[in-house]
Amino acid sequence: MFAKIFEVSAATASKVMAAHMSRNFLLKLPSKVCSTMAPNIINARFSTSPPKASALPRLPVPPLKITLDRYLRSIKPFVNAEELKVTENLAAKFGSAGGVGEKLQKLLDERAKNTENWLADWWLNTAYLEFRAPVVVFSNPGLVFPRKEISSVKEQLSNASQVIAAALDFKVKLDSNEIAQEKMGPHPLDMSQYFKVLGTCRIPAEKRDKLRLPNDKDPAKHIVVVHNNQFFKVNVYGNHGGPISQGQILGQLKDCIHDSQEVAPPVGILTSEHRDNWAKAHKILSQSPQNKAVLDAIETCLFLVCIDGPPSPDERAAPNQFTSAALKMTHGGGSRGNSANRWFDKTIQFVFGPDGEVGLTYEHSPAEGQPIAVMMDHIVNYCAQRHPQQPALRYAKPQILNFEVANEVSGMIEQAKINLDKLVEDLEMYSFAFTGYGKEYIKSQKLSPDSYVQMGIQYAFFRLHNVPGAHYESAATRRFIHGRTETIRSCSSESVKFAQTMLNGAASANEKAATLRNAIKAHKDYATLALAGEGVDRHLLGLRLIAAENGIELPDLFKDVAFTRSTHMRLSTSQVAGRAESHMCYGPLVTDGYACCYNPRSNDMIFGTSAHNSCPETSARKFAAALEESFTDMQRVLNLSPLAKL
């Protein structure tokens, strides 16, 4: 059985990490592929009941020939004529009658008949729970909310109490099934991810983590507040059965701050470690009954609330407020910042900085970004209105959660500090708002805003590096039961021609606009297929995993240079739309790549970009500048071209 999925250089393989934003590829197959999620889920019953998804269709398994044809078209930007011929021969052999591809396809079809979603448990395990790199930077995204102007700890706590009350209101609406059913055109979407974001926690274990979901036998009524690395269990439901009032929440927060003036041992920083290292520390911590109770309180809480102290040196040196907040939400600034004031395994952690920064970091395995953004919009809207509340007559006071830290764990904490600081130092982040125009202008040109932005990203990369960049964009497959994502391969022959034409001084505005429109159409066509479960990458992943599960040698098609290059995603991108002035941010997929998450609003577009400082070829700040220049160029050629008047 072959362990490696991709043939990549040792230098790259040691660095490629990122389950974040539904990572499009996996470095290693598990030694044994499991066909059920049950052993990896704790408390698999929900404390709230999502709308029934049984009526949703199952994720399809596309015909093998169609996938191979689409794959061959998608690799053309990355191979020369001779290499393309080799790949075409490998694909023909793989897909031939009686070939290994046909055998694997039949096995995958059989799996699809016997499961609600043939990919769901594989994806959870291989993309997340078996991924051993730290969740910080490589998996957990940060989401930056609109900044609040504050000047005191009192205002910091008041702001936090508002957000907590709003999040609890969102929970009430989940409990009563008041969250509107979402649709994609005529298609209803699977809503189950909404019911996994509050109360869920990832639990470290060697080789494969577990996911602890809320359950209806003992629904959580508390949150956990962290200040100066000290954890407090705070009950947020009163004797009347509903959430306590915002004023009562504020009183609880003040009690927590009063009782945590001294900085505690930074146990929380262990959650930023390599998963096997953290699993060992977690096992040692759990041997103490006191620690076990503390861990249980953290793991079962609805969400964490992180009340941060002074910003880290990196945050203070950030080029703008967007970037400073993005660093805080992504990693907290390392050991010299607030990274120990976190529990990175918790699905939702709301973070409040002393300078008005507000946002969250979330553990990615239970859900994609859009449900998180919807919750954020609910919170922002709630905080902008007045809400009469019934105070609880009786409710419990905060309970401090003290860890017992043995000498062995103290040593692990010191090593975790060193390891995290290396990650923090290597991540360059640059967030900004492009204010030239937004999606309303793009729609006025009768163009898809998302495809337009994707081509702007392609153009920016090409103008910096003069080569095509393999480009991952996540496409939600929530039209299907338990659907997560498919890859949109945004780099195409059409996108390359567009970038080359834009950089050709001899090309006319009409030629440039025509290639832009053609590239946007090609992207939109592929995106439509991906949203319908008809993309390339998940099907090819399924064929590789079913081969591993049945002890079949990895076919040569997946060892080919075309496969290696087309899956080395130097651009990792995603649209996470929100009405508020917000953006999501995360780290790159590969060492020589960029991450680019964006929120296209009516009249502006907010971007979170990142790169690795250790790579001399890439710079997030230069990439951001190239994006702004590219979008300006694209508008200019559209305005100059008669095609724009169609």
XYZ file of C-alpha atoms in Angstrom:
646
model
C 0.000 0.000 0.000
C 1.340 3.395 -0.955
C 1.374 6.095 1.696
C 2.171 9.088 -0.503
C -0.503 10.728 -2.579
C 1.727 13.230 -4.300
C 5.284 13.139 -5.535
C 6.741 16.363 -4.147
C 10.203 17.493 -3.171
C 11.369 16.760 0.368
C 11.605 20.478 1.071
C 8.045 21.035 -0.053
C 6.646 17.917 1.594
C 8.021 18.965 4.958
C 6.232 22.302 4.677
C 2.934 21.562 2.939
C 0.296 21.702 5.606
C -3.140 23.189 5.597
C -6.420 21.675 6.153
C -7.595 25.280 6.142
C -10.332 26.346 3.848
C -10.996 22.742 2.903
C -7.528 21.920 1.790
C -7.469 20.675 -1.769
C -4.892 17.990 -1.414
C -3.356 15.664 1.153
C 0.288 14.690 1.502
C -0.194 11.213 2.914
C -2.786 8.539 2.907
C -3.578 7.012 6.276
C -1.964 3.653 6.891
C -5.472 2.286 7.047
C -8.400 4.103 5.516
C -11.426 3.946 7.779
C -14.883 3.753 6.248
C -16.827 5.180 9.161
C -16.700 8.352 11.217
C -18.133 6.798 14.347
C -14.835 6.005 16.158
C -13.724 9.625 15.682
C -16.878 11.341 16.919
C -17.681 11.862 20.600
C -21.294 12.657 21.533
C -22.537 12.446 17.967
C -26.022 13.631 18.883
C -26.750 17.336 18.544
C -28.114 19.496 21.317
C -30.122 21.151 18.572
C -31.715 19.502 15.588
C -30.761 20.666 12.117
C -33.439 20.624 9.446
C -33.787 17.175 7.993
C -31.316 16.649 5.174
C -32.664 13.265 4.090
C -34.351 14.854 1.094
C -31.053 16.217 -0.196
C -29.357 14.283 -3.009
C -26.180 12.313 -2.455
C -22.817 13.551 -3.693
C -22.354 12.095 -7.182
C -19.422 10.071 -8.450
C -18.755 11.569 -11.889
C -18.120 9.248 -14.864
C -14.433 8.402 -15.061
C -13.969 9.488 -18.682
C -15.496 12.919 -18.032
C -13.226 13.513 -15.028
C -10.141 12.452 -16.984
C -11.055 14.754 -19.890
C -11.533 17.691 -17.487
C -8.294 16.831 -15.719
C -6.336 16.865 -18.992
C -7.712 20.317 -19.829
C -6.830 21.629 -16.370
C -3.151 20.619 -16.490
C -2.283 22.332 -19.769
C -0.908 25.524 -18.166
C 1.699 23.472 -16.262
C 3.196 21.145 -18.892
C 4.904 21.381 -22.238
C 3.769 19.491 -25.335
C 5.962 16.463 -24.605
C 4.849 16.229 -20.982
C 1.211 16.609 -22.017
C 1.548 13.653 -24.383
C 2.917 11.500 -21.557
C 0.022 12.478 -19.300
C -2.525 11.816 -22.045
C -1.113 8.301 -22.491
C -1.221 7.678 -18.729
C -4.833 8.889 -18.575
C -5.808 6.697 -21.529
C -4.228 3.668 -19.883
C -5.816 4.459 -16.526
C -9.271 4.867 -18.044
C -9.129 1.990 -20.522
C -11.597 -0.885 -20.444
C -10.430 -3.362 -17.834
C -7.817 -0.908 -16.542
C -7.111 -0.016 -12.935
C -9.175 3.159 -13.212
C -12.265 1.207 -14.196
C -11.723 -1.140 -11.256
C -11.346 1.746 -8.809
C -14.379 3.504 -10.277
C -16.553 0.432 -9.643
C -15.338 0.247 -6.054
C -16.066 3.940 -5.557
C -19.527 3.597 -7.113
C -20.253 0.758 -4.705
C -19.151 2.881 -1.751
C -21.424 5.692 -2.929
C -24.412 3.326 -3.004
C -23.841 2.310 0.610
C -23.136 5.702 2.215
C -25.053 8.973 2.404
C -21.941 10.809 1.237
C -19.048 8.725 -0.095
C -16.519 11.454 0.716
C -17.669 12.848 4.085
C -15.887 10.569 6.549
C -12.777 10.267 4.396
C -12.607 14.046 4.159
C -13.016 14.638 7.889
C -10.302 12.104 8.666
C -7.706 12.772 5.978
C -8.138 16.524 5.579
C -8.395 17.302 9.288
C -8.285 14.719 12.055
C -5.274 12.801 10.702
C -3.387 15.934 9.708
C -0.551 16.237 12.207
C 0.720 19.777 11.665
C -0.442 22.488 14.100
C -3.936 23.838 13.571
C -2.547 27.352 14.060
C -1.637 28.984 10.721
C -2.021 25.702 8.811
C -5.692 24.972 9.486
C -7.559 27.470 11.685
C -8.765 30.606 9.887
C -9.278 33.916 11.626
C -12.263 36.164 10.998
C -11.888 39.909 11.591
C -15.061 41.764 12.636
C -15.566 45.521 12.256
C -13.275 47.305 14.710
C -14.719 49.052 17.763
C -13.234 52.280 19.072
C -12.452 51.747 22.756
C -10.102 53.321 25.275
C -10.418 51.234 28.440
C -10.785 47.720 29.827
C -14.336 48.677 30.822
C -15.205 49.332 27.178
C -13.381 46.148 26.111
C -15.581 44.108 28.471
C -18.735 45.970 27.450
C -17.989 45.161 23.822
C -17.367 41.505 24.722
C -20.658 41.295 26.648
C -22.539 42.550 23.584
C -20.948 39.957 21.307
C -21.593 37.168 23.827
C -25.257 38.161 24.123
C -25.521 38.226 20.324
C -23.894 34.801 19.974
C -26.287 33.383 22.567
C -29.186 34.884 20.612
C -27.860 33.086 17.530
C -27.811 29.878 19.585
C -31.436 30.431 20.632
C -32.400 30.793 16.976
C -30.528 27.589 16.146
C -32.338 25.768 18.946
C -35.708 26.911 17.634
C -34.803 26.310 13.968
C -35.210 29.992 13.102
C -32.104 30.144 10.892
C -33.408 30.546 7.355
C -32.973 27.616 4.999
C -30.263 28.598 2.530
C -30.502 27.895 -1.176
C -28.218 27.987 -4.176
C -30.608 28.988 -6.905
C -33.425 26.424 -6.652
C -31.303 23.994 -4.640
C -31.712 23.819 -0.818
C -28.399 23.536 1.016
C -27.341 21.197 3.804
C -27.590 23.233 7.024
C -25.923 20.730 9.353
C -22.681 22.715 9.640
C -24.553 25.456 11.511
C -25.268 22.991 14.303
C -21.624 22.027 14.756
C -20.042 25.418 15.399
C -21.274 26.052 18.968
C -20.225 23.495 21.563
C -17.861 21.441 19.422
C -14.197 20.804 20.213
C -11.368 18.904 18.585
C -9.620 16.464 20.939
C -5.958 15.592 20.286
C -4.982 11.959 19.865
C -1.907 10.331 18.374
C -2.278 9.586 14.653
C -5.911 10.718 14.477
C -7.751 13.325 16.536
C -11.370 13.066 17.635
C -14.214 15.517 17.306
C -16.356 16.095 20.373
C -19.807 17.302 19.343
C -22.558 18.615 21.644
C -25.347 16.228 22.578
C -28.928 16.496 23.747
C -28.407 14.514 26.957
C -26.374 17.251 28.626
C -26.560 20.483 26.611
C -23.940 23.070 27.483
C -25.098 26.136 29.379
C -21.712 27.727 29.853
C -18.921 29.505 28.045
C -15.248 29.707 29.025
C -13.582 33.084 29.495
C -9.782 33.373 29.278
C -7.748 36.284 30.652
C -4.046 36.299 31.540
C -3.995 32.598 30.562
C -6.532 31.834 33.313
C -9.709 29.965 32.405
C -13.160 30.527 33.928
C -16.329 28.529 33.522
C -19.118 31.077 33.143
C -22.729 29.964 33.175
C -24.697 32.079 30.711
C -28.155 30.565 31.254
C -30.298 31.518 34.238
C -32.963 29.799 36.286
C -35.604 30.971 33.779
C -34.084 28.646 31.163
C -32.859 31.338 28.796
C -29.613 33.290 28.433
C -28.792 35.796 31.144
C -28.944 39.494 30.208
C -26.102 41.470 28.683
C -25.691 43.380 31.939
C -25.360 40.127 33.849
C -22.836 38.858 31.302
C -20.835 42.044 31.811
C -20.867 41.456 35.564
C -19.556 37.929 35.006
C -16.734 39.242 32.828
C -15.759 41.829 35.434
C -15.560 39.072 38.052
C -13.269 37.050 35.771
C -10.926 39.988 35.188
C -10.858 40.842 38.905
C -9.878 37.262 39.782
C -7.166 36.917 37.107
C -4.788 39.809 37.654
C -1.805 37.456 37.774
C -0.624 35.653 34.656
C -1.085 31.873 34.893
C 1.129 29.178 33.317
C 0.502 29.261 29.551
C -1.206 25.879 29.235
C -3.317 27.091 26.303
C -0.233 27.383 24.110
C -0.048 23.583 24.013
C -3.060 23.616 21.668
C -0.845 25.283 19.044
C 1.541 22.325 18.952
C 2.079 19.517 16.465
C -0.905 17.265 17.027
C 1.062 14.262 18.299
C 3.002 16.463 20.741
C -0.217 18.009 22.003
C -1.814 14.554 22.270
C 0.990 13.433 24.590
C 0.633 16.534 26.751
C -3.166 16.165 26.799
C -2.809 12.567 27.979
C -0.530 13.631 30.835
C -2.822 16.494 31.826
C -5.836 14.154 31.836
C -4.242 11.887 34.450
C -5.084 14.490 37.083
C -8.794 14.449 38.120
C -8.653 18.226 38.535
C -7.246 18.729 35.048
C -9.729 16.274 33.604
C -12.582 18.382 34.973
C -10.990 21.544 33.575
C -10.559 19.966 30.140
C -14.149 18.761 30.193
C -15.413 22.275 30.965
C -13.388 23.741 28.087
C -14.271 21.011 25.600
C -18.020 21.171 26.279
C -18.485 24.940 26.491
C -20.480 26.740 23.815
C -17.489 28.889 22.870
C -14.403 30.573 24.302
C -14.084 34.290 25.018
C -10.493 35.550 24.941
C -9.918 38.878 26.712
C -6.469 39.833 25.467
C -3.769 41.961 26.996
C -1.279 44.210 25.162
C -0.612 43.351 21.501
C 2.440 41.416 20.393
C 5.401 43.169 18.737
C 4.245 41.825 15.343
C 0.779 43.293 15.832
C 2.221 46.672 16.860
C 4.459 46.672 13.772
C 1.644 45.712 11.375
C 1.186 48.080 8.406
C -2.500 48.777 9.135
C -5.315 47.971 11.541
C -6.764 45.281 9.258
C -3.468 43.377 9.360
C -2.944 43.848 13.089
C -6.369 42.361 13.776
C -5.759 39.544 11.288
C -2.588 38.499 13.107
C -4.437 38.531 16.434
C -7.233 36.338 15.076
C -4.895 33.936 13.255
C -2.330 33.156 15.945
C -2.457 35.704 18.756
C 1.115 36.911 18.380
C 3.056 33.949 19.770
C 4.552 33.575 23.227
C 5.220 37.323 23.444
C 1.602 38.055 22.611
C -1.651 36.358 23.536
C -1.355 32.883 22.000
C -1.544 31.224 25.426
C -4.809 33.095 26.003
C -6.445 30.661 23.562
C -7.676 27.111 23.175
C -7.099 26.522 19.472
C -9.010 23.209 19.451
C -12.285 24.956 20.266
C -14.469 25.503 17.205
C -15.305 29.113 18.108
C -13.094 31.519 20.072
C -14.189 35.139 20.194
C -11.206 37.442 20.642
C -11.249 40.965 22.075
C -8.154 43.124 21.923
C -7.401 46.133 24.135
C -7.424 48.469 21.129
C -10.872 47.535 19.850
C -9.944 44.501 17.741
C -12.846 42.058 17.553
C -13.127 38.735 15.784
C -12.737 35.041 16.148
C -10.547 32.110 15.303
C -12.202 28.824 14.495
C -11.131 25.201 14.309
C -11.951 24.165 10.786
C -12.871 20.480 10.935
C -16.633 20.812 11.691
C -17.563 23.564 9.213
C -16.624 25.845 6.338
C -16.337 29.613 6.547
C -19.745 30.693 5.318
C -21.782 29.568 8.372
C -19.236 31.402 10.521
C -19.667 34.554 8.436
C -23.463 34.299 8.722
C -23.119 34.079 12.501
C -20.836 37.134 12.423
C -23.393 39.138 10.428
C -26.044 38.166 12.970
C -23.786 39.334 15.796
C -22.980 42.658 14.106
C -26.664 43.333 13.415
C -27.673 42.357 16.953
C -25.055 44.651 18.502
C -26.328 47.580 16.432
C -29.811 47.350 17.974
C -31.326 47.587 21.441
C -32.687 44.353 22.902
C -34.867 44.340 26.005
C -33.907 41.296 28.049
C -35.308 39.513 31.053
C -32.562 39.285 33.678
C -32.207 35.943 35.402
C -33.125 35.957 39.076
C -30.526 33.315 39.848
C -27.417 32.197 38.002
C -24.062 30.758 38.987
C -20.996 32.905 39.504
C -17.832 32.283 37.427
C -15.780 29.275 38.448
C -12.017 29.436 38.035
C -10.517 26.469 36.211
C -7.046 25.837 37.594
C -4.682 23.471 35.813
C -2.206 21.345 37.748
C 0.999 21.643 35.743
C 3.534 18.868 36.291
C 7.218 19.393 35.508
C 6.957 17.257 32.375
C 4.124 19.433 31.059
C 6.091 22.591 31.918
C 8.860 21.368 29.627
C 6.319 20.706 26.872
C 4.962 24.231 27.287
C 8.421 25.736 26.837
C 8.942 23.727 23.651
C 5.500 24.749 22.397
C 6.490 28.403 22.828
C 9.582 27.892 20.692
C 7.695 26.019 17.992
C 4.846 28.506 17.791
C 7.159 31.509 17.661
C 8.824 29.989 14.596
C 5.432 29.747 12.877
C 4.531 33.291 13.861
C 7.848 34.671 12.591
C 7.470 32.875 9.269
C 3.934 34.091 8.500
C 3.684 37.380 6.641
C 0.164 38.743 6.529
C -1.223 41.762 4.728
C -4.908 42.689 4.816
C -6.449 45.639 3.006
C -9.603 47.085 1.483
C -9.647 47.714 -2.261
C -11.890 50.772 -2.534
C -11.812 51.393 -6.303
C -15.069 49.513 -6.820
C -16.944 46.434 -5.687
C -19.259 43.761 -6.974
C -21.899 46.255 -8.183
C -19.511 47.555 -10.841
C -18.571 44.007 -11.829
C -22.230 43.029 -12.177
C -22.837 46.149 -14.269
C -20.418 44.613 -16.773
C -22.591 41.452 -16.804
C -19.756 39.462 -15.212
C -19.625 37.067 -12.263
C -18.063 38.914 -9.287
C -16.385 35.783 -7.926
C -14.940 34.740 -11.293
C -13.795 38.326 -11.853
C -11.926 38.395 -8.535
C -10.400 34.997 -9.253
C -9.027 36.250 -12.577
C -7.661 39.311 -10.793
C -5.787 36.956 -8.452
C -4.443 34.986 -11.427
C -3.322 38.191 -13.132
C -1.614 39.484 -9.982
C 0.320 36.233 -9.578
C 1.393 36.187 -13.225
C 2.578 39.789 -13.197
C 4.772 39.014 -10.157
C 6.152 35.637 -11.225
C 5.634 35.447 -14.997
C 4.417 31.842 -14.730
C 0.971 30.342 -14.181
C 0.126 29.580 -10.570
C -1.802 26.429 -9.683
C -4.829 27.920 -8.003
C -7.285 26.446 -5.515
C -10.653 27.997 -4.794
C -13.117 26.242 -2.511
C -16.592 25.517 -3.882
C -19.320 24.535 -1.428
C -21.038 21.230 -2.186
C -23.809 21.775 0.354
C -26.408 20.955 -2.301
C -25.675 17.387 -1.222
C -26.200 15.710 2.122
C -23.146 16.229 4.377
C -21.518 18.213 1.561
C -18.330 20.174 2.230
C -16.221 21.404 -0.704
C -14.827 20.746 -4.153
C -11.819 22.428 -5.751
C -12.279 25.038 -8.441
C -9.107 24.940 -10.542
C -8.969 28.643 -11.320
C -5.797 28.506 -13.404
C -6.726 27.609 -16.971
C -5.441 28.069 -20.489
C -7.881 30.978 -20.732
C -6.595 32.653 -17.546
C -2.997 32.358 -18.761
C -3.873 33.939 -22.108
C -5.704 36.733 -20.295
C -2.706 37.524 -18.056
C -0.274 37.401 -20.974
C -2.488 39.680 -23.055
C -2.866 42.182 -20.220
C 0.918 42.389 -19.913
C 1.377 42.770 -23.674
C 1.874 46.452 -24.414
C 0.943 45.898 -28.052
C -2.478 44.394 -27.278
C -5.518 46.633 -27.650
C -8.116 47.315 -24.970
C -10.593 45.269 -26.989
C -8.239 42.285 -27.063
C -7.562 42.562 -23.347
C -11.241 42.868 -22.470
C -12.115 39.926 -24.719
C -9.553 37.641 -23.061
C -10.742 38.798 -19.628
C -14.349 37.922 -20.456
C -13.293 34.588 -21.927
C -11.248 33.714 -18.826
C -14.141 34.685 -16.555
C -16.502 32.473 -18.565
C -14.090 29.517 -18.332
C -13.830 29.960 -14.573
C -17.577 30.301 -14.137
C -18.163 27.144 -16.193
C -15.727 25.152 -14.024
C -17.189 26.639 -10.828
C -20.670 25.543 -11.904
C -19.396 21.989 -12.336
C -17.600 22.046 -8.977
C -20.694 23.266 -7.136
C -22.598 20.361 -8.687
C -20.016 17.852 -7.415
C -18.548 17.458 -10.896
C -15.041 18.780 -10.281
C -11.797 16.886 -10.728
C -10.042 16.835 -7.376
C -12.487 15.114 -5.024
C -13.154 12.351 -7.553
C -9.425 11.749 -8.052
C -8.954 11.796 -4.276
C -11.687 9.179 -3.914
C -9.988 6.948 -6.474
C -6.692 7.199 -4.600
C -8.302 6.518 -1.242
C -10.319 3.540 -2.493
C -7.093 2.144 -3.951
C -5.375 2.483 -0.562
C -8.343 0.932 1.223
C -8.158 -2.113 -1.069
C -4.372 -2.479 -1.085
C -4.078 -1.454 -4.743
C -0.825 0.188 -5.827
C -1.039 3.909 -6.532
C -1.548 4.266 -10.306
C 1.134 5.997 -12.372
C -1.269 8.814 -13.281
C -0.854 10.176 -9.741
C 2.950 9.997 -9.870
C 3.128 12.059 -13.032
C 4.714 15.507 -13.190
C 1.437 17.028 -14.409
C -0.348 15.837 -11.300
C 2.404 17.137 -9.043
C 2.476 20.598 -10.608
C -1.282 21.042 -10.940
C -1.841 20.142 -7.278
C 0.986 22.284 -5.897
C -1.463 25.082 -5.184
C 0.574 28.253 -4.999
C -2.673 30.168 -4.667
C -5.117 29.140 -1.943
C -8.222 31.274 -2.189
C -11.781 31.504 -0.941
C -14.664 33.934 -0.939
C -16.192 34.366 2.517
C -18.864 36.973 2.036
C -20.206 39.110 4.846
C -22.258 42.287 4.861
C -20.053 43.850 7.511
C -16.583 45.317 7.000
C -14.965 41.961 7.701
C -12.557 39.499 6.211
C -11.200 36.024 6.826
C -7.501 35.181 6.866
C -5.293 32.076 6.973
C -1.884 30.788 5.964
C -0.686 29.586 2.524
C -0.966 25.971 1.418
C 2.648 25.698 0.269
C 5.893 27.399 1.193
C 6.197 29.248 -2.132
C 2.552 30.258 -2.284
C -0.023 32.773 -1.159
C -3.310 32.650 0.686
C -5.979 35.084 -0.428
C -9.418 35.256 1.161
C -11.815 38.002 0.147
C -15.131 39.613 0.980
C -16.563 41.308 -2.128
C -19.043 43.969 -1.000
C -21.142 46.369 -3.055
C -18.538 49.117 -3.455
C -15.316 47.682 -2.069
C -13.508 44.380 -1.629
C -11.661 43.375 1.538
C -8.722 40.982 1.248
C -6.656 38.955 3.675
C -3.412 37.787 2.053
C -0.439 35.903 3.445
C 2.878 34.362 2.433
C 5.872 32.751 4.123
C 8.792 34.977 5.098
C 11.114 32.008 4.592
C 10.398 32.029 0.843
C 12.403 34.731 -0.963
C 10.110 34.528 -4.004
C 6.907 35.602 -2.294
C 5.707 38.669 -0.425
C 2.163 39.233 0.828
C 2.620 43.003 0.649
C 3.825 42.868 -2.964
C 1.014 40.477 -3.840
C -1.527 42.872 -2.321
C -0.078 45.727 -4.367
C -0.233 43.559 -7.502
C -3.893 42.802 -6.760
C -4.785 46.485 -6.504
C -2.924 47.252 -9.726
C -4.562 44.313 -11.504
C -8.097 45.295 -10.517
C -7.422 48.865 -11.642
C -6.119 47.593 -15.000
C -9.125 45.324 -15.466
C -11.604 48.136 -14.896
C -9.716 50.393 -17.277
C -9.770 47.944 -20.197
C -13.455 47.176 -19.632
C -14.306 50.873 -19.666
C -12.247 51.420 -22.814
C -13.648 48.435 -24.666
C -16.927 48.631 -26.617
C -17.620 45.187 -25.182
C -18.245 46.882 -21.847
C -21.317 48.556 -23.307
C -23.015 45.280 -24.241
